[in-house]
Structure formats: C-alpha cells, structure tokens
Amino acid sequence: MPARTEQTQSLASDVSAVRFAHGKRLDGLRELGIQSIRDLLEHYPFRYDDFSQVVNIIDLPLGEKKAVLGTIHEAKGRKTSKGGFLSEVTITDKTGTLKAIWFNQRWLADTLTVGKMILLLGKVDHQGGLPHMLSPLHTLVTTEQLEGQSLEQDGEISSVESGPNPVGIAPVYHANNLISSNWIKRLVLESRKLVSEPLDPLPAPLRVSRRLVSRQIAWHNIHTPSTADELAQARRRLAYEQVFYAQMGLAYHDAQQMQGYSGFEHSAGTRLTEKLRPLLSFALTESQQLAVTEILADMRAPARMNRLLLGDVGSGKTVVALYAILASVQSGWQAAMMAPTEILAQQYAASLGPLLDQLGVSWVLMTSALSAKQRQEAYESINSGEVSVAFGTHALIEPNVQFKQLSLIVIDEQHRFGVEHRETLIAKSPAADFLSMTATPIPRSLALVLYGNVKTSYLQNRPGKATTRTTLIDSKVAQLAYAAVRQALSRGEQAFIVCPYISAPPPSESEAEHYLDDLFGFLDEPYIAAAEAELVHLQTQVFPNHRIELLTSRVKSEDKQRIMSDFKSGEVQVLVSTTVIEVGIDVPNATVMIVLDANRFGLAQLHQLRGRVGRGTKDAEVFLVATRPGEKARRRLRSLEKYTDGLKLAEADLQERREGDITGTRQHGAGSLSLINVVRDRAMIEAAHVDVNKLLEQDPLLALPEHQHLRSELQHSENETSN
C-alpha cells in the first residue's frame, strides 16, 4: 500500500496511538470529543497569541494586548494581606522599564530570576507612572531562539500557551482540567509525525482554481503558523473545505437517493391554477408570483425539484404551496403537506380545504386526533389514490400510509422535524418533487450551509398594510403591557399572552428543548413565567370580566380545536399559550401580544411569535417583557425593536454569533462547521456552492477515479454525522 494512502487511513486510528496520549491526558481528549487522530488534527485553535510583533516598552499602547521582550532586572515574591501570593518582576529594554505581576503562582519565584530574557504578552496599564502588566503570558527565551532556532518544550515547563517557537504566533486550544492547551499542542505535533503527508480529498483542479493550499500544509500552518499570512491561508483552505463538504454531502446524499428513479415531469397545464385565482380574496404579491413561477418551472422539468420557500411571517407561503399542490393534482398524481404541529395541519385544512372543495379536488387530514375508523378510511383513500391531497402531521409517515403515486412533498418548518421523519416521508416516493417552507429568517448563505444544493425562493413583502410595533419593557412595569391589552379588548380586539413553559416546577430538559429549541435559540437562565399560573393570574386579577383560555401541548386535541375555534370567532378574548401558537395561527382580530420572560426565547422564535398579530388591517403591538436580562440579552431584544424584516434581523443575529454556532442545525452531510461564519464567509459559501454544482454535473455519484478520495471523505463525514 502506498505510504500516503496508509497515512490517510491512519487518520481513523484511535488517538491513543499518538505518543504521550495516555492516562489523564487521554481521558481529557475523550471528554473533548477527540476519539481519533483526525479529530485531534481538526481540533483547531480557537485563539492565537501573537508573540511575533514585539514592541519597545516606550511604545506600548495603553490597554492593548502586545508583546514585549526584555531582561529581568528585579524579581521578588511576597504574601498578600489576604493570604495570597504575589510574584513580581521588573524588566528593562533599551527604551524603558516595565513591571509584570502574577497572583498565586508561587513557583514563578524560582523560575523568573534576574538576568534572564523574558517575553511577555499582555495588556499594559499604568500605576504611579510605571507601566505594568497583570498576569501576562510569558516565556523565557535565549539568544539562540531569537536568532531563529526552535525550542523543544517538554510538557508543562512554561505557563505560556505557545507553539514550539515562543517568539512566534502561539495557538491556544479549548482544553479542560484533565489536559491543558499546552499538552494538546504537543500531541498535535506528535500526531503530525504519524500523518505527515495524507492524501488531499479536494480535486487538484479545484484547489488550483480557488488558490487553496494543500490539506497537509493547511493542517501544519493552522497549528504552527510562522506568519499571519500562513495562518490566513490555512484557515481559508480549511474553512472552504468545511463548507464545501457540507454542501457536497447533502447534494451527494440526494443523488444517491435518486439512483434508479426518474423525476416527475408535471403538466404545463393551468386548468386548476386559473380556476383558483377568482376564488382568492386577494391578489398575489410580486414575490408570491415570482415564487409560483419558479416552483412551477421546476415541477415541469424532468429532474426532481428541491426548493426552499423562505417567507417572513404572514408573507403568504401557504397559498404559494397551493399552486404547487394543484400542479401535482392536475398532472394526475398526489401531493402531501406535512406540518410540525397539529394546530398548523388543521390550519391547512381550514384555509386550503374549502378552496380545494370548490376546485373539485379531494383531500384528507391525517392527525393523531382521528378515531380508529377515521384513520382506516384515510389510509384506504390515500392508498387507492381516491384522495389527491393529504395534509397532516407525523401521522403521514406511518407505515400504513402508502400513496398510490405521490409526486409532490411539502414540509413546513423542516428544521422542526428529525432527519428520520423527513426521510421516511420522502422514502414513500423518492422521486417526488420536494418543497420545504419556513418562516424562520435564513439568509441565503446560511440556507446553503443548512440545506446544501437547494434552490431558494424568497417572499420579501407581506400582504396587507397593518404594521406591528415591538417594545421591550422590564418585568417590573409589565402593567404597561396589560394596559395595552385592556385598551385593545375595549375596542373589541383580542390578545395573546405567551409564556416560555407550561407550569412550575420547570419541565424536564427534553421538554424544555421542545419548547425553546430554535435556530437562533438561547437558554441561559431558569424559567419564571408559567402559562398555567399566568392563566389564573389573568382570570382573577387582571381581566376577570373577559373569557381567557389556555393553549399548550398538554391540551387534548379536541379541546385545542374548540379553543381555537372560539378564539377565531371572538368568543375568547385572551389566549394564554406557550410556543404552540408560533406557527399556523391566523386570527386577524388579534392585535396585541405579550411575551413574558422574552429573554428565554431566541430571536427567530420571537419574530415568528409576533407574526401572530397584525395579520389583518389593524395595527398591532408586541411587548417583550424581560426579567433581569443581561447586556447581551438586552442587545438581542433591542434588535427586535429595530428590525421588522426577518432577514435583516437574522443578519444582525448572525453578526454576533461565534464560528461554528450553526453546527448541529443541519439535517445531513459533512461534519463540523467550526471555522465558518456565515456573514463573514458569504463569498466563500457561494463559491463552494458553484463548485459543488459544477463537479456533480460532471460526476453525480463521484464514480470517476479522480474523485475516489472525495467520495471516501464524504462517506467518513456521513458516518461521523450518524454517530
């Protein structure tokens, strides 16, 4: 076996094969999720300390992190009045004097001695006119090292988190109490001895066209960069690699699924769609018309459609989906539309069912609320093809639901379903055109990373002229929000009161995740507001003369239908709920919403919630009541006051997110996205998208010999994702 092939296979070897990776250090690696040599090499530094740009003491800027080199002129240690220990050295260079101070590091008194050369990295302050650094990173150096000879550090001899050359750019790794950043650095260097020349899975023509360094060079320079340019080139290659494999993994997975199947080529006829227009009480917006045109063009093509319909809350995605459904029906086939909640599925039936009835299109609603007899009748009508359209929840993926000829699958809020749910429905007709819809605001760059080789349609404007104003208030003045509800009720309008959870004590961890899981979610404090308790509070103390109802996931299906029916008719004036009303609730007379403990929700979730009001012609108000929000939470919530457009809100949110924050939200595909920032790396993501499409057009199943390493890489990533 060729040496490079053997080294490439060694990447999968257990990390314990690396010299010094044993005992507590091995346990520490395992705790960090590092199981293989590859995991270790892809455990990239999260920060670098730049010791390479040394400045003179006299030129040190106040409050900035800088490196300075000097000779120790004085060193001493002493106990503090509170029993601690203070180590202090004074260093000099040709321009001045600097003091460095460390707390509770007694061992420094034996290490830092007069006459030695020391390199410090820290922020400079002044005290009594003398510049000083508190707890700077440091390392002792020699004249030989400064002349370019490398230093072989042995284990933990220095507190500085540096590379083999402490005068250069020092990587800092995420570590734990079992293994330090220094030891991770050492083990990475040891692993590179085992895998010094692995094969590069990115095709050579692609690397040349994008001016990317090899993986071998990139791994070396991201862990031990000599210059800032080397580090930038390494990061660029590895970040591109991550986003390329992410998109390629999804597209390759779809190509494998389509093996042996030919797509549905839907009719170009307009019999049903032309009959639909007079039945609608509104004209389609410009962006709705464009989305319909794009979707129908995809459906007429012989290739399988894979399109994502992104629309802000209230932008009219459902009616666009109806056009796709009618294209399937008038071609003689069936369509299925799956919703994440029973309420939303019922909303489909209530809003689209009457239109389908008028068009002579048969349909059925599949939910857990059906009786055994109703369920069996639904099975038979779907299986025989008697029913053309099936709306439903997870009930649609039951084994007994077998379509006669399913040509279109529509899934609303796809990220709310598990991978297995989505794929179980698709498996009922792998060649069916696929349309995913979401009201979660997703910029194009993020959509490409999350969903891969998918076409996107955006609904950018919302029908109607009503506006919604959002106001952040402290929980201490929540009465201001209740007063606004009282005024709305006096005008004959209605209101929502939303709580982060159902009842006290707080729900289990899994239940909490169910209610607060969100693409842009945050959960850093205990719950406070409970829907059941809030219902009692409102009924007894705030609105005793109005009918108030509770809607949560614990309410029985038949009661949910009754409550929603009464709320829509106006018999219920105030609806207290959890996030079950986040999607699928359309009550034009609801004009006020109060979200209690708003800092427990994510931005996208709050944006969707506020889309439940202002859906008619009347202007609406949303009050975000926050309980002790930190500065970060307050800044997030203020952005909801500033932005009403979901995409602008998402961009603002993503600007603050760390690299890799979107990892875990993807449905399928290649591994980590730890180096990717979807705002900063927008151009890179677009470039990778172009490259993926071009490569797969030439070789959809990566069967060519020159793509064998790429195929192996994707299979490895698929295994990592499934594990």
XYZ file of C-alpha atoms in Angstrom:
723
model
C 0.000 0.000 0.000
C 1.417 3.453 -0.906
C 2.713 5.392 2.103
C 0.340 8.360 1.621
C -2.668 6.049 1.368
C -1.570 4.268 4.540
C -1.158 7.600 6.340
C -4.598 8.718 5.177
C -6.137 5.556 6.599
C -4.237 6.209 9.848
C -6.364 9.321 10.366
C -9.114 6.983 11.567
C -6.795 5.357 14.144
C -7.611 5.824 17.811
C -5.971 8.897 19.295
C -4.267 6.672 21.868
C -1.830 5.742 19.061
C -0.284 9.205 19.446
C 2.787 9.365 21.659
C 2.017 10.727 25.169
C -1.790 10.330 24.643
C -2.497 8.137 27.648
C -3.742 8.316 31.228
C -5.480 11.527 32.238
C -4.450 13.193 29.002
C -6.317 10.525 27.028
C -9.337 10.951 29.297
C -9.168 14.700 28.691
C -9.135 14.183 24.929
C -12.134 11.863 25.134
C -14.003 14.452 27.188
C -13.377 16.973 24.396
C -14.847 14.531 21.857
C -11.440 13.683 20.381
C -11.510 9.969 19.556
C -9.266 9.635 16.500
C -6.074 11.152 15.139
C -8.223 13.029 12.660
C -10.305 14.501 15.494
C -7.104 15.749 17.108
C -5.846 17.371 13.914
C -9.252 19.007 13.397
C -9.336 20.346 16.963
C -8.290 23.752 15.696
C -7.042 26.567 17.970
C -9.780 28.977 18.991
C -7.297 31.818 19.538
C -3.728 32.789 18.752
C -1.379 34.820 20.903
C 0.941 36.791 18.662
C 4.413 36.927 20.185
C 5.944 37.773 16.807
C 5.234 41.500 16.819
C 7.459 42.709 19.656
C 7.352 46.421 20.533
C 9.618 48.546 22.706
C 8.465 49.297 26.245
C 8.250 53.002 25.492
C 5.889 52.308 22.566
C 3.435 50.034 24.420
C -0.114 51.383 23.838
C -2.399 51.565 26.844
C -4.998 48.788 27.091
C -3.892 46.831 24.001
C -2.519 43.291 24.033
C 1.097 43.479 22.874
C 4.335 41.521 23.161
C 7.457 42.967 24.737
C 10.943 41.494 25.158
C 13.287 42.448 27.991
C 15.782 41.354 30.594
C 14.668 40.632 34.159
C 16.145 43.414 36.306
C 14.403 42.508 39.565
C 12.308 39.552 40.738
C 10.535 39.077 44.041
C 7.587 37.372 45.671
C 5.551 38.169 48.756
C 2.416 37.194 50.630
C -0.610 39.436 50.395
C -2.622 40.652 53.358
C -5.383 38.156 52.495
C -3.082 35.129 52.441
C -2.399 35.014 48.722
C 0.947 35.230 46.970
C 2.149 37.883 44.561
C 5.024 37.362 42.097
C 6.553 40.458 40.576
C 9.339 41.083 38.067
C 10.719 44.275 36.611
C 12.101 44.036 33.083
C 14.039 46.510 31.020
C 14.862 47.053 27.386
C 16.793 49.845 25.707
C 13.785 52.183 25.929
C 12.368 51.762 29.421
C 11.137 49.699 32.355
C 8.022 47.525 32.782
C 6.617 45.637 35.763
C 4.784 42.291 35.458
C 2.614 40.930 38.279
C 1.099 37.458 38.809
C -1.169 36.321 41.629
C -0.923 32.955 43.418
C 1.798 31.489 41.177
C 4.472 30.914 43.829
C 6.577 28.726 41.539
C 7.449 31.744 39.403
C 9.785 33.000 42.130
C 12.108 30.061 41.373
C 11.804 30.336 37.584
C 11.989 34.037 36.848
C 15.411 35.142 38.022
C 17.474 38.235 37.443
C 19.416 38.354 34.191
C 17.153 36.048 32.146
C 15.475 37.227 28.965
C 11.678 37.077 29.071
C 8.946 37.569 26.505
C 5.650 38.948 27.830
C 2.261 39.227 26.151
C -0.483 41.215 27.837
C -2.348 44.497 28.209
C -0.453 47.455 29.586
C -1.716 49.733 32.339
C -0.038 52.486 34.339
C 0.253 52.786 38.073
C 2.277 55.531 39.666
C 3.697 56.392 36.278
C 5.297 52.946 35.762
C 3.749 50.741 33.031
C 2.747 47.261 34.206
C 1.024 44.072 33.021
C -1.254 41.957 35.202
C -0.907 38.171 34.706
C 0.660 38.370 31.223
C 1.501 35.270 29.220
C 5.246 34.747 29.384
C 8.123 32.552 28.368
C 11.859 32.627 28.944
C 13.932 32.848 25.788
C 17.576 32.612 24.777
C 19.683 34.416 22.232
C 19.698 31.296 20.063
C 15.918 31.206 19.958
C 15.763 34.817 18.925
C 18.120 34.003 16.076
C 15.545 31.547 14.695
C 16.402 28.225 16.353
C 13.287 26.401 17.517
C 12.659 25.468 21.147
C 11.644 21.921 22.054
C 9.469 22.450 25.102
C 8.874 19.387 27.248
C 5.363 19.244 28.611
C 4.297 21.888 31.091
C 7.550 23.711 31.752
C 6.112 27.075 30.698
C 2.807 28.710 31.512
C 2.672 30.374 28.120
C 0.302 28.675 25.672
C 2.775 28.842 22.828
C 3.987 26.792 19.912
C 7.458 25.304 19.640
C 8.817 28.779 18.928
C 7.618 31.111 21.695
C 8.630 34.171 19.707
C 6.066 33.359 17.008
C 2.280 33.019 16.819
C 1.115 30.753 19.638
C -2.057 28.638 19.260
C -4.495 28.303 22.149
C -6.862 25.310 22.240
C -10.090 24.552 24.050
C -8.972 22.326 26.927
C -10.226 21.009 30.281
C -8.971 20.138 33.748
C -7.528 16.833 32.501
C -5.468 18.174 29.631
C -4.062 21.657 29.054
C -3.833 23.644 25.853
C -0.074 23.147 26.012
C -0.438 19.378 26.013
C -2.943 19.453 23.155
C -0.414 21.467 21.174
C 2.255 18.875 21.961
C 0.009 15.955 20.963
C -0.951 17.665 17.696
C 2.732 17.900 16.858
C 3.191 14.225 17.706
C 0.229 13.236 15.531
C 1.725 15.120 12.591
C 4.724 12.781 12.809
C 2.353 9.851 12.232
C 0.371 11.561 9.479
C 2.742 13.958 7.755
C 1.554 13.547 4.142
C -2.087 12.472 3.920
C -3.847 12.434 0.566
C -5.843 15.553 -0.234
C -9.509 14.745 -0.997
C -10.160 18.055 -2.758
C -9.577 17.568 -6.504
C -6.371 19.243 -7.678
C -8.068 21.363 -10.427
C -10.423 22.803 -7.815
C -7.546 23.636 -5.448
C -5.709 25.367 -8.258
C -8.732 27.358 -9.452
C -9.519 28.555 -5.897
C -5.827 29.045 -4.985
C -6.076 26.763 -1.964
C -3.065 25.291 -0.205
C -2.993 21.525 0.317
C -4.581 19.973 3.384
C -1.109 18.890 4.528
C 0.150 22.490 4.516
C -3.107 23.811 5.971
C -3.013 21.427 8.937
C 0.600 22.357 9.614
C 0.055 26.103 9.396
C -3.157 26.308 11.363
C -1.467 24.590 14.298
C 2.035 26.088 13.968
C 1.839 29.270 11.875
C 5.041 31.221 11.338
C 3.339 34.291 9.905
C -0.105 35.850 9.857
C -0.319 35.161 6.117
C 0.362 31.442 6.628
C -2.401 31.336 9.217
C -4.839 33.162 6.930
C -4.138 30.786 4.025
C -4.563 27.734 6.276
C -7.820 28.969 7.713
C -9.114 29.862 4.228
C -8.393 26.352 2.917
C -9.899 24.558 5.918
C -12.947 26.817 6.113
C -13.584 26.294 2.402
C -13.169 22.551 2.938
C -15.769 22.542 5.700
C -18.413 24.411 3.725
C -17.626 22.509 0.509
C -18.088 19.131 2.220
C -21.210 20.386 3.986
C -22.896 21.245 0.699
C -21.399 18.330 -1.222
C -22.534 15.884 1.468
C -26.150 16.990 1.131
C -26.103 17.004 -2.670
C -24.311 13.640 -2.876
C -26.804 12.148 -0.420
C -29.687 13.325 -2.628
C -28.001 11.928 -5.741
C -27.631 8.532 -4.052
C -31.309 8.586 -3.076
C -32.319 9.223 -6.682
C -30.428 6.234 -8.070
C -32.835 4.121 -10.111
C -35.575 6.761 -10.048
C -36.655 9.314 -12.646
C -38.301 12.535 -11.560
C -41.914 13.538 -12.138
C -42.402 15.797 -15.133
C -45.522 17.728 -14.176
C -48.006 19.013 -16.717
C -47.651 22.542 -18.057
C -51.431 22.939 -17.959
C -53.111 25.673 -15.918
C -56.648 24.297 -15.628
C -56.790 24.324 -11.823
C -54.498 27.280 -11.177
C -56.556 29.536 -13.440
C -59.728 28.482 -11.601
C -58.026 29.283 -8.285
C -57.358 32.977 -8.914
C -61.030 34.129 -8.846
C -61.539 32.181 -5.601
C -58.850 34.120 -3.741
C -59.940 37.250 -1.888
C -56.589 38.913 -2.587
C -54.090 39.373 -5.385
C -50.712 37.682 -5.144
C -47.813 39.937 -4.243
C -44.962 40.353 -6.709
C -42.707 38.000 -4.743
C -45.503 35.413 -4.459
C -45.993 35.480 -8.219
C -42.243 35.059 -8.760
C -42.094 32.127 -6.309
C -45.024 30.410 -8.036
C -43.313 30.845 -11.427
C -40.032 29.395 -10.104
C -41.718 26.425 -8.427
C -43.915 25.509 -11.396
C -40.926 25.728 -13.744
C -39.043 23.282 -11.510
C -42.010 20.933 -11.411
C -42.348 20.876 -15.186
C -38.698 19.826 -15.535
C -37.870 16.076 -15.534
C -35.359 16.449 -12.691
C -36.547 16.225 -9.090
C -37.334 19.651 -7.615
C -35.567 20.557 -4.374
C -36.628 24.071 -3.402
C -36.815 26.036 -0.170
C -39.553 28.655 0.138
C -38.493 31.301 2.642
C -41.123 33.773 3.680
C -41.372 36.156 6.593
C -44.264 35.644 8.963
C -47.529 36.469 7.214
C -45.957 36.648 3.753
C -48.306 34.048 2.221
C -46.278 30.862 1.834
C -49.314 28.592 2.140
C -51.069 29.915 -0.955
C -47.823 29.556 -2.935
C -47.671 25.926 -1.815
C -51.253 25.515 -3.001
C -50.202 26.336 -6.558
C -47.595 23.562 -6.360
C -50.194 21.158 -4.979
C -52.571 21.944 -7.842
C -49.798 21.347 -10.386
C -49.394 17.854 -8.936
C -53.135 17.152 -8.930
C -53.809 18.355 -12.471
C -50.980 16.078 -13.648
C -52.956 13.148 -12.242
C -50.813 12.488 -9.156
C -50.917 13.090 -5.397
C -49.440 15.688 -3.011
C -48.638 15.550 0.704
C -48.137 18.522 3.027
C -46.652 17.819 6.469
C -46.733 20.248 9.397
C -44.793 20.124 12.690
C -47.893 20.691 14.846
C -51.482 19.533 14.844
C -52.677 23.141 15.006
C -50.819 24.043 11.826
C -52.094 20.940 9.996
C -55.638 21.887 10.986
C -54.937 25.406 9.722
C -54.102 23.931 6.301
C -57.396 22.076 6.305
C -59.312 25.176 7.380
C -57.706 27.572 4.884
C -56.958 25.361 1.867
C -59.644 22.701 2.253
C -62.575 24.925 1.160
C -60.613 26.113 -1.893
C -59.825 22.516 -2.882
C -63.502 21.637 -2.416
C -64.526 24.396 -4.819
C -61.962 23.159 -7.324
C -63.250 19.603 -7.064
C -60.002 18.280 -5.531
C -60.324 15.552 -2.903
C -58.272 15.881 0.296
C -57.863 14.396 3.747
C -56.398 15.493 7.096
C -54.189 12.958 8.907
C -53.515 13.672 12.602
C -53.449 11.748 15.869
C -56.896 13.142 16.646
C -58.582 10.779 14.158
C -60.548 7.869 15.527
C -59.505 4.340 14.555
C -62.309 4.208 11.978
C -61.431 7.614 10.504
C -57.772 6.638 10.362
C -58.533 3.424 8.471
C -60.734 5.294 5.990
C -57.938 7.814 5.438
C -55.416 5.021 4.839
C -57.631 3.434 2.215
C -58.419 6.680 0.388
C -54.746 7.649 0.207
C -53.526 4.192 -0.775
C -56.104 3.809 -3.541
C -55.490 7.276 -4.984
C -59.063 8.327 -4.262
C -57.644 11.285 -2.322
C -55.358 13.656 -4.218
C -54.063 15.783 -1.317
C -53.086 14.700 2.199
C -52.471 17.271 4.941
C -51.074 16.037 8.217
C -48.507 15.843 10.955
C -46.133 12.963 11.719
C -49.160 10.748 11.070
C -48.292 10.943 7.365
C -45.126 8.903 7.895
C -46.938 5.947 9.476
C -46.252 2.662 7.632
C -49.953 2.258 6.797
C -49.917 5.493 4.788
C -48.912 4.380 1.290
C -49.577 6.725 -1.615
C -50.629 5.410 -4.998
C -48.446 7.931 -6.826
C -47.013 10.766 -4.732
C -45.394 13.418 -6.954
C -45.036 16.354 -4.504
C -43.950 16.553 -0.870
C -44.281 19.831 1.031
C -42.785 20.104 4.518
C -43.367 23.206 6.602
C -40.677 24.266 9.096
C -38.402 21.384 8.133
C -35.896 22.090 10.933
C -38.570 21.111 13.463
C -38.560 17.538 12.197
C -35.898 14.957 12.826
C -33.900 13.695 9.861
C -35.660 10.341 10.084
C -39.123 11.955 9.855
C -38.271 13.853 6.700
C -36.622 10.881 5.057
C -39.386 8.447 5.996
C -41.885 10.603 4.128
C -39.542 11.039 1.152
C -38.943 7.274 1.070
C -42.638 6.815 0.210
C -41.797 8.393 -3.167
C -38.064 9.158 -3.577
C -38.512 10.851 -6.961
C -41.242 13.222 -5.761
C -40.603 16.938 -6.079
C -39.693 18.423 -2.702
C -40.721 21.839 -1.393
C -39.639 22.940 2.074
C -41.152 26.057 3.655
C -40.036 28.106 6.620
C -40.870 31.390 8.291
C -37.551 31.268 10.127
C -35.497 34.085 8.594
C -32.483 32.480 6.910
C -30.033 34.496 4.775
C -29.026 32.747 1.568
C -25.519 31.942 2.828
C -26.932 30.165 5.865
C -29.557 28.367 3.767
C -26.811 26.940 1.557
C -24.945 25.593 4.577
C -28.074 24.206 6.251
C -29.766 22.715 3.213
C -26.999 22.311 0.638
C -27.794 22.078 -3.065
C -31.268 23.558 -2.767
C -32.845 26.327 -4.815
C -34.426 29.142 -2.828
C -37.443 31.366 -3.328
C -37.957 34.380 -1.065
C -41.254 36.075 -0.233
C -39.960 39.529 0.601
C -43.085 41.541 1.170
C -46.109 40.902 3.347
C -49.687 41.336 2.071
C -51.756 43.992 3.816
C -50.891 47.388 5.262
C -51.013 46.692 9.015
C -47.858 47.450 10.985
C -46.563 45.811 14.148
C -44.618 47.776 16.761
C -42.363 45.882 19.177
C -41.457 47.297 22.603
C -39.051 45.903 25.196
C -40.055 46.550 28.810
C -38.831 45.401 32.202
C -40.955 42.905 34.111
C -41.298 45.481 36.904
C -43.529 47.577 34.642
C -45.420 44.713 32.988
C -48.657 46.541 33.864
C -47.973 48.814 30.876
C -48.367 45.813 28.599
C -51.519 44.624 30.354
C -52.933 48.150 29.973
C -52.422 47.930 26.206
C -54.307 44.612 26.176
C -57.115 46.206 28.176
C -57.414 49.010 25.606
C -57.475 46.507 22.750
C -60.220 44.499 24.447
C -62.272 47.682 24.872
C -62.084 48.119 21.080
C -63.354 44.582 20.546
C -59.905 43.206 19.631
C -58.043 40.195 21.014
C -54.649 39.343 22.515
C -52.047 36.620 23.062
C -50.063 36.136 26.278
C -47.061 33.841 25.645
C -45.029 32.077 28.342
C -41.792 30.087 27.970
C -43.144 26.961 29.656
C -46.332 25.380 30.853
C -46.135 25.051 34.620
C -43.838 25.122 37.619
C -41.644 23.366 38.545
C -39.620 23.699 35.325
C -40.108 20.884 32.798
C -37.529 18.215 32.134
C -34.536 19.024 29.960
C -36.049 17.294 26.922
C -39.346 19.126 27.372
C -37.548 22.434 27.742
C -35.722 21.776 24.499
C -39.044 21.013 22.804
C -40.454 24.412 23.684
C -37.337 26.504 23.334
C -35.368 24.735 20.621
C -34.706 27.351 17.955
C -32.275 28.041 15.118
C -31.145 31.159 16.946
C -32.032 29.977 20.474
C -30.568 30.933 23.819
C -31.398 29.473 27.225
C -29.097 30.682 29.976
C -31.399 31.272 32.965
C -34.095 29.304 34.836
C -37.706 29.686 33.774
C -40.008 32.072 35.592
C -43.304 32.616 33.757
C -45.663 29.614 33.545
C -48.736 29.536 31.292
C -50.973 27.745 33.790
C -50.092 30.176 36.573
C -50.481 33.149 34.237
C -53.988 31.972 33.308
C -55.054 32.090 36.952
C -53.366 35.466 37.431
C -55.197 36.991 34.459
C -58.573 35.457 35.312
C -58.529 36.564 38.954
C -56.563 39.813 38.975
C -56.142 41.370 35.547
C -59.073 40.587 33.220
C -61.741 38.989 35.419
C -64.566 40.117 33.127
C -63.205 38.543 29.948
C -63.017 34.993 28.697
C -59.460 33.685 28.804
C -58.332 30.253 27.623
C -55.137 28.219 27.860
C -53.491 26.529 24.868
C -50.436 24.300 25.374
C -49.188 20.958 24.139
C -50.874 19.289 27.120
C -54.347 20.334 25.983
C -56.270 17.469 24.350
C -56.748 17.608 20.591
C -60.498 18.088 20.731
C -60.097 20.883 23.276
C -57.460 22.578 21.113
C -59.881 22.654 18.203
C -62.650 24.076 20.383
C -60.402 26.744 21.916
C -59.008 27.859 18.567
C -62.470 27.931 17.032
C -63.753 30.088 19.884
C -60.716 32.385 19.670
C -61.180 32.881 15.931
C -64.871 33.649 16.408
C -64.094 36.188 19.124
C -65.764 34.292 21.963
C -62.344 34.007 23.627
C -60.725 37.424 24.080
C -57.304 36.443 25.504
C -55.331 33.314 24.669
C -52.581 32.273 27.098
C -50.126 29.874 25.480
C -46.641 28.521 25.058
C -44.917 28.461 21.675
C -47.521 26.089 20.225
C -49.004 29.199 18.592
C -45.699 30.080 16.935
C -46.859 28.914 13.506
C -50.195 28.298 11.834
C -52.399 30.658 13.864
C -54.259 33.225 11.780
C -56.621 35.466 13.746
C -56.822 38.895 12.051
C -58.593 40.449 15.059
C -55.645 39.726 17.406
C -53.697 42.979 17.754
C -51.673 42.715 20.979
C -49.159 40.149 22.173
C -47.264 39.986 25.449
C -44.253 37.643 25.605
C -43.302 37.045 29.226
C -39.653 36.340 30.062
C -38.806 37.173 26.475
C -35.096 36.753 27.155
C -35.709 32.972 27.378
C -36.570 32.818 23.669
C -34.438 33.035 20.549
C -34.711 35.891 18.084
C -36.196 33.818 15.273
C -38.746 32.347 17.648
C -39.784 35.771 18.945
C -40.029 37.041 15.383
C -42.347 34.186 14.442
C -44.422 34.682 17.579
C -45.017 38.351 16.853
C -46.188 37.340 13.388
C -49.376 36.044 15.034
C -50.643 39.640 15.443
C -51.163 42.334 12.828
C -52.431 39.802 10.292
C -55.491 41.867 9.386
C -55.930 45.560 8.610
C -55.414 46.792 12.188
C -52.017 47.839 13.502
C -50.584 45.676 16.270
C -48.330 45.893 19.330
C -45.928 43.338 20.799
C -44.491 43.721 24.306
C -41.352 41.791 25.164
C -41.312 41.571 28.948
C -37.794 40.732 30.132
C -36.776 39.505 33.571
C -33.263 40.555 34.597
C -31.781 40.360 31.092
C -28.012 40.601 30.801
C -26.419 43.091 28.441
C -26.170 40.516 25.629
C -29.827 39.505 26.000
C -30.926 43.126 26.126
C -28.999 43.878 22.942
C -30.650 40.923 21.193
C -34.126 42.004 22.218
C -33.477 45.598 21.175
C -32.826 44.320 17.662
C -36.467 43.185 17.546
C -37.486 46.774 18.235
C -35.205 47.949 15.429
C -35.940 45.381 12.706
C -39.327 44.230 11.442
C -37.834 42.431 8.439
C -36.902 38.863 9.337
C -33.860 38.660 7.072
C -32.364 41.859 8.480
C -32.997 40.512 11.956
C -31.252 37.254 11.087
C -28.258 39.120 9.669
C -27.972 41.153 12.874
C -28.153 37.986 14.950
C -25.565 36.159 12.861
C -23.145 39.081 13.150
C -22.819 38.259 16.857
C -22.598 34.505 16.550
C -19.332 32.663 17.045
C -17.851 30.465 14.339
C -19.490 27.101 14.336
C -22.673 28.223 16.119
C -24.754 26.781 13.296
C -23.215 23.326 13.605
C -25.884 20.871 14.696
C -28.757 22.583 12.925
C -28.051 20.805 9.654
C -30.081 17.795 8.603
C -27.380 15.765 6.836
C -23.892 15.985 5.449
C -20.287 16.535 6.320
C -19.104 17.124 9.867
C -18.060 20.256 11.630
C -18.506 23.864 10.568
C -16.288 25.188 13.341
C -14.398 27.670 11.130
C -17.431 29.086 9.316
C -19.112 32.405 9.967
C -21.997 32.716 7.534
C -21.850 36.511 7.441
C -18.106 36.964 7.067
C -17.711 33.932 4.758
C -20.652 34.659 2.460
C -18.483 34.820 -0.680
C -16.725 31.569 0.223
C -20.048 29.784 0.729
C -21.304 30.984 -2.658
C -18.053 29.870 -4.307
C -18.321 26.403 -2.780
C -21.934 26.191 -3.976
C -20.816 26.881 -7.562
C -18.020 24.305 -7.288
C -20.298 21.604 -5.872
C -22.826 22.052 -8.675
C -20.144 22.020 -11.353
C -18.487 18.874 -10.016
C -21.745 16.960 -9.578
C -22.912 17.883 -13.074
C -19.823 16.063 -14.368
C -19.921 13.150 -11.904
C -23.182 12.917 -9.861
C -22.138 9.788 -7.947
C -18.406 10.640 -7.707
C -17.597 7.458 -9.604
C -14.569 8.779 -11.511
C -11.134 7.627 -10.229
C -10.014 11.194 -9.568
C -12.922 11.599 -7.126
C -12.394 8.437 -5.082
C -10.717 10.287 -2.191
C -13.518 12.868 -2.175
C -16.099 10.073 -2.058
C -14.253 8.455 0.857
C -14.188 11.802 2.658
C -17.937 12.222 2.291
C -18.594 8.684 3.490
C -16.405 9.358 6.528
C -18.323 12.566 7.237
C -21.668 10.789 6.825
C -20.581 8.171 9.369
C -19.434 10.889 11.770
C -22.792 12.671 11.433
C -24.804 9.481 12.013
C -22.711 8.619 15.074
